[in-house]
XYZ file of C-alpha atoms in Angstrom:
98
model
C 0.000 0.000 0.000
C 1.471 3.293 -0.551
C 0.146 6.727 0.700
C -3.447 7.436 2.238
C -4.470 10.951 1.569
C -6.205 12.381 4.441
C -10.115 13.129 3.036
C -10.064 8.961 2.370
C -9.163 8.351 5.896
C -11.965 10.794 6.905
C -14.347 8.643 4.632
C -12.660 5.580 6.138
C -14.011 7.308 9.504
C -16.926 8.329 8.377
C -17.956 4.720 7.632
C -17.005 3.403 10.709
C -18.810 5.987 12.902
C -22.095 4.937 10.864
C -21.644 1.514 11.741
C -20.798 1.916 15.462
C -24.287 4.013 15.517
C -25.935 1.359 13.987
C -24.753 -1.751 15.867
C -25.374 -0.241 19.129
C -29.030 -0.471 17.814
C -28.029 -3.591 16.224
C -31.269 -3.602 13.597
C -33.131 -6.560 12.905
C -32.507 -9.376 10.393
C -33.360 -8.683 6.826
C -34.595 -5.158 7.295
C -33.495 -2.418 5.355
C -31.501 -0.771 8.413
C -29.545 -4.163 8.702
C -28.888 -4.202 4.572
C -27.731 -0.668 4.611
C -25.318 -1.796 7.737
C -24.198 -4.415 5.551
C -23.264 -2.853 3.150
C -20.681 -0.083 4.797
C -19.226 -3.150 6.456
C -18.602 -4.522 2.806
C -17.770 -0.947 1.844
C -15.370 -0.192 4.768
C -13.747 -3.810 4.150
C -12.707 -2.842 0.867
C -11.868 0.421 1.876
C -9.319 -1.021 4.534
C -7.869 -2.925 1.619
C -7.231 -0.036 -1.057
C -5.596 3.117 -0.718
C -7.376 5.366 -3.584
C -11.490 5.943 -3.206
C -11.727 5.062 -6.579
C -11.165 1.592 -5.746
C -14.331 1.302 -3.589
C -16.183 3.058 -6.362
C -17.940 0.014 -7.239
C -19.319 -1.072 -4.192
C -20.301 2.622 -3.536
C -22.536 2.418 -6.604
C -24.232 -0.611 -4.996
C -25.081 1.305 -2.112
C -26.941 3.694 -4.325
C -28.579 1.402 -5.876
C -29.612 0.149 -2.810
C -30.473 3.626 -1.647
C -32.521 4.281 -4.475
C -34.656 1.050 -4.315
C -35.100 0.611 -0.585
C -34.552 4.108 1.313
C -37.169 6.465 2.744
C -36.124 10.262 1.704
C -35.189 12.144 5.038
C -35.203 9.046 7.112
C -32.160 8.785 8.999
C -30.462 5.944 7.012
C -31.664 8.768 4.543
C -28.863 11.142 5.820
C -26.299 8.299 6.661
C -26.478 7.512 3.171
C -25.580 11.568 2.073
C -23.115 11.874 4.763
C -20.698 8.582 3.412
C -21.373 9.807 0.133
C -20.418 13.201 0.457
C -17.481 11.874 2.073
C -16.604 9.131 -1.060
C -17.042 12.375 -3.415
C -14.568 14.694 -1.591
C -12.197 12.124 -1.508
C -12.364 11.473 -4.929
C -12.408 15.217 -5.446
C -8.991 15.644 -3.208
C -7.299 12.760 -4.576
C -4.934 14.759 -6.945
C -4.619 17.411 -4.887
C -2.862 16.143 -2.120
């Protein structure tokens, strides 16, 4: 691995504060809340494994499309969701910067 900028190991953070939040309130099987969690696990797993945000790129699109089919506008996994991708984007957005 070579060097981490610093706005991917905020989104790194970012995605590990959600799911701390979330397993405290560990949701039920199969609902929606427990999908979304699983998906920032599989997201931060990945993300843990790279050291650009465009290689989690992929599995962030699968958390949109997940958004898009399965999440309530304004719920709270609602503004989760914006929060890690805002996050993913400004990374992205930094990467040649830094």
């Amino acid at each position: 691995m070579g060097y981490i900028q610093t706005s991917f190991l905020e989104f790194r953070e970012t995605l590990e504060r959600h799911i701390k939040e979330m397993e405290r309130d560990y949701p039920e099987r199969y609902t929606t809340d427990w999908y979304f969690m699983r998906y920032l696990k599989r997201i931060d797993m990945h993300a843990h494994r790279v050291d650009s945000p465009r290689d989690v790129s992929g599995s962030m699109r699968g958390l949109l499309r997940f958004y898009v089919d399965s999440v309530e506008p304004g719920s709270t996994l609602a503004e989760r969701f914006e929060e890690v991708l805002d996050a993913h984007r400004f990374a992205l957005r930094t990467e040649r910067r830094e």
